[in-house]
mmCIF file of C-alpha atoms in Angstrom:
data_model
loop_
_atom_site.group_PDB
_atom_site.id
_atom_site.type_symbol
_atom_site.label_atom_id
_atom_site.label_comp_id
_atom_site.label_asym_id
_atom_site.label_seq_id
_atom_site.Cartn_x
_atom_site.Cartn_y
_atom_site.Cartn_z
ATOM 1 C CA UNK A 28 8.142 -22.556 -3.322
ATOM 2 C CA UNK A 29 9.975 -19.785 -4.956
ATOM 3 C CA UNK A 30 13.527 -20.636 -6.002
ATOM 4 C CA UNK A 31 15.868 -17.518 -4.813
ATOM 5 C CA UNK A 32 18.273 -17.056 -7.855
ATOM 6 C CA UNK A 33 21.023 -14.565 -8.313
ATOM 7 C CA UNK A 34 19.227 -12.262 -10.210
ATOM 8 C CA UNK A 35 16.986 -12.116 -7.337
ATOM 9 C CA UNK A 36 19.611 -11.249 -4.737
ATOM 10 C CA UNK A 37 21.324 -8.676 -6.662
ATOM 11 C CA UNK A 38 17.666 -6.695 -7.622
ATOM 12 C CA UNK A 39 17.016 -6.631 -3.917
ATOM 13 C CA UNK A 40 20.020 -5.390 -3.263
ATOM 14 C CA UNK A 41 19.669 -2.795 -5.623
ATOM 15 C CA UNK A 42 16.297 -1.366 -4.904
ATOM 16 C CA UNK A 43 17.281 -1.496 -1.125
ATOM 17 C CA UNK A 44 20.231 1.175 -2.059
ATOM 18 C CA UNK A 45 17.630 3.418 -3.908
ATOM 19 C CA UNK A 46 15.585 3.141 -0.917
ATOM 20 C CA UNK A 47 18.437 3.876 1.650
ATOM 21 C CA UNK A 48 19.845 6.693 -0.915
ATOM 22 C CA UNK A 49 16.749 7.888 -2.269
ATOM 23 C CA UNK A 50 17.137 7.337 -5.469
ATOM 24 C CA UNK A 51 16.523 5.669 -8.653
ATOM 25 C CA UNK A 52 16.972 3.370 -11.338
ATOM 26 C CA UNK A 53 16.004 2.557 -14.753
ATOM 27 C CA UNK A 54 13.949 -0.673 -15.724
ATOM 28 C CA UNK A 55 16.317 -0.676 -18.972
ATOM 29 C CA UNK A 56 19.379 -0.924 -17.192
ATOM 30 C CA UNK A 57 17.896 -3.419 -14.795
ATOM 31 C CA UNK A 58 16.971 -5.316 -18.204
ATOM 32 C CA UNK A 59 20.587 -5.106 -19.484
ATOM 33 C CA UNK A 60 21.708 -6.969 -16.354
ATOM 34 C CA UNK A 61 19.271 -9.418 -16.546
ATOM 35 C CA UNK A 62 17.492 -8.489 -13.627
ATOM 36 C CA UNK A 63 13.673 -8.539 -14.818
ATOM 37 C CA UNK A 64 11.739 -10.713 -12.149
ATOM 38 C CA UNK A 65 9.918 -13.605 -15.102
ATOM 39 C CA UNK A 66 7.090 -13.692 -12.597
ATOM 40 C CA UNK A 67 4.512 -12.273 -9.480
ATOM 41 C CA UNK A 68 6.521 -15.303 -7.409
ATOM 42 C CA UNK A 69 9.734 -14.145 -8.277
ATOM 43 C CA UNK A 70 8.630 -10.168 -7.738
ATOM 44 C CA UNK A 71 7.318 -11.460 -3.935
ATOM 45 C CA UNK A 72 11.166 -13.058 -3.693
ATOM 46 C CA UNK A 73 13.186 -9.596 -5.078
ATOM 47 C CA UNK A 74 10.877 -7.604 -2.175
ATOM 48 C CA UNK A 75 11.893 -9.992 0.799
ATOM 49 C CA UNK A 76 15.321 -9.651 0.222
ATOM 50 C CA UNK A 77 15.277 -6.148 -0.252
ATOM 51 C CA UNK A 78 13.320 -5.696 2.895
ATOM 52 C CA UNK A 79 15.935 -7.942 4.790
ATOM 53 C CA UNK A 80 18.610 -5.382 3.291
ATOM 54 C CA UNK A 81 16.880 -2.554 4.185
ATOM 55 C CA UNK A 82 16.378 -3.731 7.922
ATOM 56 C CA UNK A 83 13.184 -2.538 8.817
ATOM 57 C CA UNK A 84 9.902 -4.457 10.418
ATOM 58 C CA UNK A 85 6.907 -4.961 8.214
ATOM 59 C CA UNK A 86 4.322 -2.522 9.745
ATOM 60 C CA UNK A 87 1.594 -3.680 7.321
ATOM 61 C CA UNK A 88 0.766 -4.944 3.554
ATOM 62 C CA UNK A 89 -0.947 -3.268 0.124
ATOM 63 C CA UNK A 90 -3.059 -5.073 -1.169
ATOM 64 C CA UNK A 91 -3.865 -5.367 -4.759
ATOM 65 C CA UNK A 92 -5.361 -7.596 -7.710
ATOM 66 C CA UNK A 93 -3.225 -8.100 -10.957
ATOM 67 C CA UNK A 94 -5.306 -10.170 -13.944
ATOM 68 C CA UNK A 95 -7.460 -11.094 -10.772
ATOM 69 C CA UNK A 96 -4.194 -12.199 -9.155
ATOM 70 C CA UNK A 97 -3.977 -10.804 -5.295
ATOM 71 C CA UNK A 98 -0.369 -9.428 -4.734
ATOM 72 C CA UNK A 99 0.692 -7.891 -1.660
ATOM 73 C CA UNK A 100 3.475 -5.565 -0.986
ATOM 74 C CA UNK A 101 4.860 -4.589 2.709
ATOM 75 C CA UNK A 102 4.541 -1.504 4.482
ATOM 76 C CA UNK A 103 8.010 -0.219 6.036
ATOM 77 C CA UNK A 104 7.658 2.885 7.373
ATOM 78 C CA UNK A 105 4.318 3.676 8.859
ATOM 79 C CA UNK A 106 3.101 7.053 11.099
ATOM 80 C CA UNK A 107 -0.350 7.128 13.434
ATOM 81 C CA UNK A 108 -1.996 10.238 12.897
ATOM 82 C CA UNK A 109 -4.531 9.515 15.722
ATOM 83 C CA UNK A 110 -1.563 10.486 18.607
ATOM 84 C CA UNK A 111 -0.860 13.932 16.720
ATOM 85 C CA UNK A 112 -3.380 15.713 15.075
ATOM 86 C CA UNK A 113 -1.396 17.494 13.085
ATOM 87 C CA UNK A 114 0.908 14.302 11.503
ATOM 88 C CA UNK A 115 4.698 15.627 10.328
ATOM 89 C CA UNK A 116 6.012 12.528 7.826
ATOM 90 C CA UNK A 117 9.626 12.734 8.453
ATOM 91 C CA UNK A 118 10.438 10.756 5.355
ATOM 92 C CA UNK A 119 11.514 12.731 2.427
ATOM 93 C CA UNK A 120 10.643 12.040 -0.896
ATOM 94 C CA UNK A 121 7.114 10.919 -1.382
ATOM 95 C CA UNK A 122 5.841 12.123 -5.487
ATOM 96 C CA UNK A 123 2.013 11.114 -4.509
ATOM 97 C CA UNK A 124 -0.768 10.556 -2.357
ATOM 98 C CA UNK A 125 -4.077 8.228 -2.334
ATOM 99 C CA UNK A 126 -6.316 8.388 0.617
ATOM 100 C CA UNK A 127 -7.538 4.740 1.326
ATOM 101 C CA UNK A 128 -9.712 2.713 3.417
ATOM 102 C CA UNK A 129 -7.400 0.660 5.676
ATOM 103 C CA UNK A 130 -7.860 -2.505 8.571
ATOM 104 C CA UNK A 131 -5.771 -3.017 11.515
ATOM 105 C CA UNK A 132 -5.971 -6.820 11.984
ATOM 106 C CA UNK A 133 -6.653 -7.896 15.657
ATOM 107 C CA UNK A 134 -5.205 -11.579 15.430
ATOM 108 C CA UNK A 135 -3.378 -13.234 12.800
ATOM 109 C CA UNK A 136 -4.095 -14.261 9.149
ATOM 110 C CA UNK A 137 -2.187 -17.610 8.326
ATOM 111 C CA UNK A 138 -2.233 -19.520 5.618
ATOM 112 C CA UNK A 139 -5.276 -21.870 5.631
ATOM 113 C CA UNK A 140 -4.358 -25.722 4.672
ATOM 114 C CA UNK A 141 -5.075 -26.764 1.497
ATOM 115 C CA UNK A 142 -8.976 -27.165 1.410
ATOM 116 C CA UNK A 143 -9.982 -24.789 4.179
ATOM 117 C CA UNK A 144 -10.795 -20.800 3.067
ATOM 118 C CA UNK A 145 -11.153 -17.654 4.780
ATOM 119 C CA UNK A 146 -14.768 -16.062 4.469
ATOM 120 C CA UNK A 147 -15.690 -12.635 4.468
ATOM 121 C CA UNK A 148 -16.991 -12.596 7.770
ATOM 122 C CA UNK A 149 -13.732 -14.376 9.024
ATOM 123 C CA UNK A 150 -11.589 -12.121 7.948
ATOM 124 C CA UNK A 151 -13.802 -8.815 9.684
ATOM 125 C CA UNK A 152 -14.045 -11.028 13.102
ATOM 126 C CA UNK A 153 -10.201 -10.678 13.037
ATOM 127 C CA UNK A 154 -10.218 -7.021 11.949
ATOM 128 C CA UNK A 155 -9.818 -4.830 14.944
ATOM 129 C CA UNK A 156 -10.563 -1.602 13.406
ATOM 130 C CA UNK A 157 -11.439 0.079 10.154
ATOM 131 C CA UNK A 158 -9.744 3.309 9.597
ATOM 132 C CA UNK A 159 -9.035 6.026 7.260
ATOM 133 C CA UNK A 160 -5.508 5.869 5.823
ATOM 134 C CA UNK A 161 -3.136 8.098 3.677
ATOM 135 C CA UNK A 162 -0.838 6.006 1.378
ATOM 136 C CA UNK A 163 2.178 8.020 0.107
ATOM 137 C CA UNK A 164 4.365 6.799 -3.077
ATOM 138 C CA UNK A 165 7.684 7.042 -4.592
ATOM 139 C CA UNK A 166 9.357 4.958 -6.932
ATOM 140 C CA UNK A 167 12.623 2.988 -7.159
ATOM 141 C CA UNK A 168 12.488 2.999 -10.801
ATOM 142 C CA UNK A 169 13.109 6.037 -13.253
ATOM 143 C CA UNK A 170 10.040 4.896 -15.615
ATOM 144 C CA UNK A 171 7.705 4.224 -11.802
ATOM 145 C CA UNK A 172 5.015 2.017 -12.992
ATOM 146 C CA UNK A 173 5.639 1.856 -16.323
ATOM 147 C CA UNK A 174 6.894 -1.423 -16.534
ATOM 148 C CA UNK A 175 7.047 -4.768 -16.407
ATOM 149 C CA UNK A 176 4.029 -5.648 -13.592
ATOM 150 C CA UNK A 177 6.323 -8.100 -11.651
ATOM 151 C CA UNK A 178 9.230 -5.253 -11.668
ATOM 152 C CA UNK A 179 6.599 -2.689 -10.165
ATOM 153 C CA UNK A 180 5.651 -5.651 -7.677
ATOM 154 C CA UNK A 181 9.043 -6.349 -6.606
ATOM 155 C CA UNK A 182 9.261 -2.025 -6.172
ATOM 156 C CA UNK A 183 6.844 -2.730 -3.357
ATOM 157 C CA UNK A 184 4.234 -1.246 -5.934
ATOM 158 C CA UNK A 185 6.162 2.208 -5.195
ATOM 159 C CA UNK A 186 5.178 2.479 -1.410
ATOM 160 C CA UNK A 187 6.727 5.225 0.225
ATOM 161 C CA UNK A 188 5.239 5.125 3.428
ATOM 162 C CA UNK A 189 1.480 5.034 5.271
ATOM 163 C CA UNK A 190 -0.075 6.723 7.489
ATOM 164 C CA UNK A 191 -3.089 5.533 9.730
ATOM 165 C CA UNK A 192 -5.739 7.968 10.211
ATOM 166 C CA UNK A 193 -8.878 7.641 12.177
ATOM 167 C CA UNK A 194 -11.373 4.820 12.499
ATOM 168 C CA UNK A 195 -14.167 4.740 10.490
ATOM 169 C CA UNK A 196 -17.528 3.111 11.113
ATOM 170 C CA UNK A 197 -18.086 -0.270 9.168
ATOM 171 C CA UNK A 198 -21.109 0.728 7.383
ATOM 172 C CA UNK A 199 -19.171 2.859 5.301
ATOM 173 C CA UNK A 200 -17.104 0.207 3.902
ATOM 174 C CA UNK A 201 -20.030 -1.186 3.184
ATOM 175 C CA UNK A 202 -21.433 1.997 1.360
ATOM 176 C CA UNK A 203 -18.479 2.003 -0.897
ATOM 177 C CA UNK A 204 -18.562 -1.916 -1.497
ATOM 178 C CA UNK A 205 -22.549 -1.243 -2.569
ATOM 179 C CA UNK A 206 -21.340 2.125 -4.518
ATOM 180 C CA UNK A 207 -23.830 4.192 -2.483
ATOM 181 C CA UNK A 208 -24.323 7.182 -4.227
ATOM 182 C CA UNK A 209 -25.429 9.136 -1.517
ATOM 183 C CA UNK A 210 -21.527 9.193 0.100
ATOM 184 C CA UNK A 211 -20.280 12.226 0.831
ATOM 185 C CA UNK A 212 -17.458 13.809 -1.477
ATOM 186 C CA UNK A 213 -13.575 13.073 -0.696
ATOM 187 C CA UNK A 214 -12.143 16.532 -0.638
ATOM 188 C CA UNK A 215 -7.802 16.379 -0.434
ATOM 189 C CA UNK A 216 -6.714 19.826 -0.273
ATOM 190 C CA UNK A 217 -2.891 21.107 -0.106
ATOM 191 C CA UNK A 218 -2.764 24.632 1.236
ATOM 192 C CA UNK A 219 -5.618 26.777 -0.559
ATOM 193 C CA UNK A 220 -5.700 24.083 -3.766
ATOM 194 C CA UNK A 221 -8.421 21.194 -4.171
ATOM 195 C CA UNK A 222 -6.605 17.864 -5.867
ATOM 196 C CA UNK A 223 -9.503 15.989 -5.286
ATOM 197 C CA UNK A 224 -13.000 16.103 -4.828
ATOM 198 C CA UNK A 225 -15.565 13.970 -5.633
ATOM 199 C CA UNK A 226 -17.662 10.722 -4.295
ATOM 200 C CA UNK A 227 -14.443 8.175 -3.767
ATOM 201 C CA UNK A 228 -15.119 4.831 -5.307
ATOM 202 C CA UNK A 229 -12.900 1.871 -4.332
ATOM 203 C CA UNK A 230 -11.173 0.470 -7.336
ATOM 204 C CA UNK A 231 -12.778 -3.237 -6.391
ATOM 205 C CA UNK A 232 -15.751 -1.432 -5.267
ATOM 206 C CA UNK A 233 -15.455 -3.854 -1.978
ATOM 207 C CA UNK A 234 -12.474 -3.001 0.228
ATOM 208 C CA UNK A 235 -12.404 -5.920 1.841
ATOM 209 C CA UNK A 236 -12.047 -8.210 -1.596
ATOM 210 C CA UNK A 237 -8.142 -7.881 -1.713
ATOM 211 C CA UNK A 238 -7.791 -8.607 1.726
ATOM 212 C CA UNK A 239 -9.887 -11.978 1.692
ATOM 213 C CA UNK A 240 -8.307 -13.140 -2.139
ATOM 214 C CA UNK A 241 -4.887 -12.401 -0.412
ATOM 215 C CA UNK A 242 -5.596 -14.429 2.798
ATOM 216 C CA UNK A 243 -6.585 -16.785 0.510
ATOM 217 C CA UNK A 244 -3.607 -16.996 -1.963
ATOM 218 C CA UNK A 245 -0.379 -15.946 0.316
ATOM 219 C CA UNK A 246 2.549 -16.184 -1.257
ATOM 220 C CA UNK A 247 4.806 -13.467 0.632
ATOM 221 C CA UNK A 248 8.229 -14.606 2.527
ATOM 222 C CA UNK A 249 8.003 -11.657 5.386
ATOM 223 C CA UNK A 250 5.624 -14.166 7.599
ATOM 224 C CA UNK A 251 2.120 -13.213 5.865
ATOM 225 C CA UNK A 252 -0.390 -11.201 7.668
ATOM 226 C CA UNK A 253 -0.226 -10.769 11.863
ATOM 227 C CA UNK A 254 -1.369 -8.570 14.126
ATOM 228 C CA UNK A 255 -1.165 -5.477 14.751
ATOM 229 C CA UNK A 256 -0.265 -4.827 11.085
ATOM 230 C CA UNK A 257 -2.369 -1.742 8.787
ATOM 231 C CA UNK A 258 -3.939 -3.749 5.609
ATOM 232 C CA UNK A 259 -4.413 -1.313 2.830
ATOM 233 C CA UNK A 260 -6.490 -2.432 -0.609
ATOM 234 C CA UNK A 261 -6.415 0.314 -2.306
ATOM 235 C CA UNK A 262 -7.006 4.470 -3.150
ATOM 236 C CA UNK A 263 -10.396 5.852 -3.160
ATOM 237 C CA UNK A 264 -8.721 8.945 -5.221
ATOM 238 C CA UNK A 265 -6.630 7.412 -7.716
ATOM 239 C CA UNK A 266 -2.740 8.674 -7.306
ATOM 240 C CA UNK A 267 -2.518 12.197 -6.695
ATOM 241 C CA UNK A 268 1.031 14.007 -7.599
ATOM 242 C CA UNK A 269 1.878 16.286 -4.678
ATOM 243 C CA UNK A 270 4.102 19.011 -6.178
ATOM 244 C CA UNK A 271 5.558 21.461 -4.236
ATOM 245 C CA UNK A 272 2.860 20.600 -1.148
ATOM 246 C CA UNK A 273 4.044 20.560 2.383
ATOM 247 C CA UNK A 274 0.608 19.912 3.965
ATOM 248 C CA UNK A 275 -2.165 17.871 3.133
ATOM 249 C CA UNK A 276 -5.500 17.661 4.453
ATOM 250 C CA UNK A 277 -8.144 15.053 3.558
ATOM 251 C CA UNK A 278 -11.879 15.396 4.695
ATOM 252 C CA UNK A 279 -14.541 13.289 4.207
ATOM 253 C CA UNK A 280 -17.797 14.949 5.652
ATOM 254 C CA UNK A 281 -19.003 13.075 8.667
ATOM 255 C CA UNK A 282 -16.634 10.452 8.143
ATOM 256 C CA UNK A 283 -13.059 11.359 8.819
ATOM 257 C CA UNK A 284 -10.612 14.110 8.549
ATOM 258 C CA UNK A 285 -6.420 13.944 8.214
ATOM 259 C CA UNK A 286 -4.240 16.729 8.195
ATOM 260 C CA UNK A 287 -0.566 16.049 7.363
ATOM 261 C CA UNK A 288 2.968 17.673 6.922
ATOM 262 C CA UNK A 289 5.622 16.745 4.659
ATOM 263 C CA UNK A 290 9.468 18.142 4.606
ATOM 264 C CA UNK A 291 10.220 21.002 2.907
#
């Protein structure tokens, strides 16, 4: 278990006041103070105290793999495109999108005693639905991800928020885990401009592998995965920097289509 130190307190403290204010700081100051998490298990600590500043539930977790490492970071403020479609994100200051494959889980995920692992088919039987997603970043950091990997973790690896889009059917999760060339293109559009557009490719190929290596490893202290919570593992589209967009539509022929507004 993860000793909470100072240094932990006082980071979470700080990157819940650059949430609340919107805001920013710089890794170098942070490493002036002494405020560097050492390690992925210290990152998971700064990000449950910050969270427990902030005050808000956790709506869902991104996934990822570091050095083959899962790491999870929670999802705060998350919007359901399915009951509008047309989707206005109230939240200001998102720098990026990536359109991702996402899971609502239909049961919970504990921790498995030591001996006992989640399968891949375990973990779809407690998958209610497979949807289309749209992941929106900012950073708490002046240099974003260009730091330290356990400072970016403890940044919530720069969520800003997540929206769920609609559900997909399984077999193309499957398509992307096999790489199937004959997928139809991604096309992400703001107003009249294309950012993207091109056959989307999951950066683990399969989306479900962070989801089962997490399940498998969990190491969060915001209660692990339940139900009812959006599981994102990762952006078919890499990062996209949104600009001066106020609208953003994603389609993927045959598949699914969002269509979102941002502030002005």
């Amino acid at each position: 278990m993860t000793t909470i130190t100072e240094a932990n307190i006082r980071l979470g403290m700080i990157l819940a006041e650059a949430e609340a204010r919107q805001s920013s700081i710089s890794a170098e100051k942070l490493e002036s103070r002494d405020l560097i998490p050492p390690t992925i298990d210290s990152a998971m600590a700064v990000q449950a105290l910050a969270v427990g500043t902030i005050g808000k539930d956790v709506a869902g977790w991104k996934l990822g793999l570091n050095n083959g490492r899962p790491v999870a970071a929670p999802l705060l403020d998350l919007y359901d495109e399915v009951q509008d479609s047309t989707l206005t994100v109230p939240k200001p200051g998102a720098v990026g999108i990536e359109i991702e494959v996402c899971f609502v889980l239909a049961e919970d995920l504990p921790a498995l005693p030591l001996g006992e692992t989640y399968t891949r088919e375990t973990i779809l039987e407690a998958v209610e639905s497979i949807n289309l997603g749209a992941e929106f970043v900012s950073y708490r950091l002046t240099e974003e991800n260009r730091v330290p990997f356990p400072l970016f973790l403890a940044d919530r690896l720069a969520n800003h928020s997540f929206v769920l889009g609609p559900a997909i059917d399984a077999s193309v999760m499957e398509a992307l885990a096999l790489q199937d060339p004959n997928l139809p293109p991604l096309m992400v559009e703001a107003e009249d401009d294309v950012l993207f557009g091109a056959i989307p490719v999951h950066p683990q190929m399969d989306p479900v592998a962070p989801l089962l290596a997490y399940a498998n490893a969990q190491n969060d202290h915001l209660g692990g995965l339940k139900r009812g919570q959006v599981i994102t593992t990762g952006s078919l589209c890499g990062m996209i920097r949104l600009g001066e967009a106020t609208r953003i539509t994603a389609r993927w022929e045959g598949i699914g289509e969002m269509d979102i507004q941002l502030p002005g």
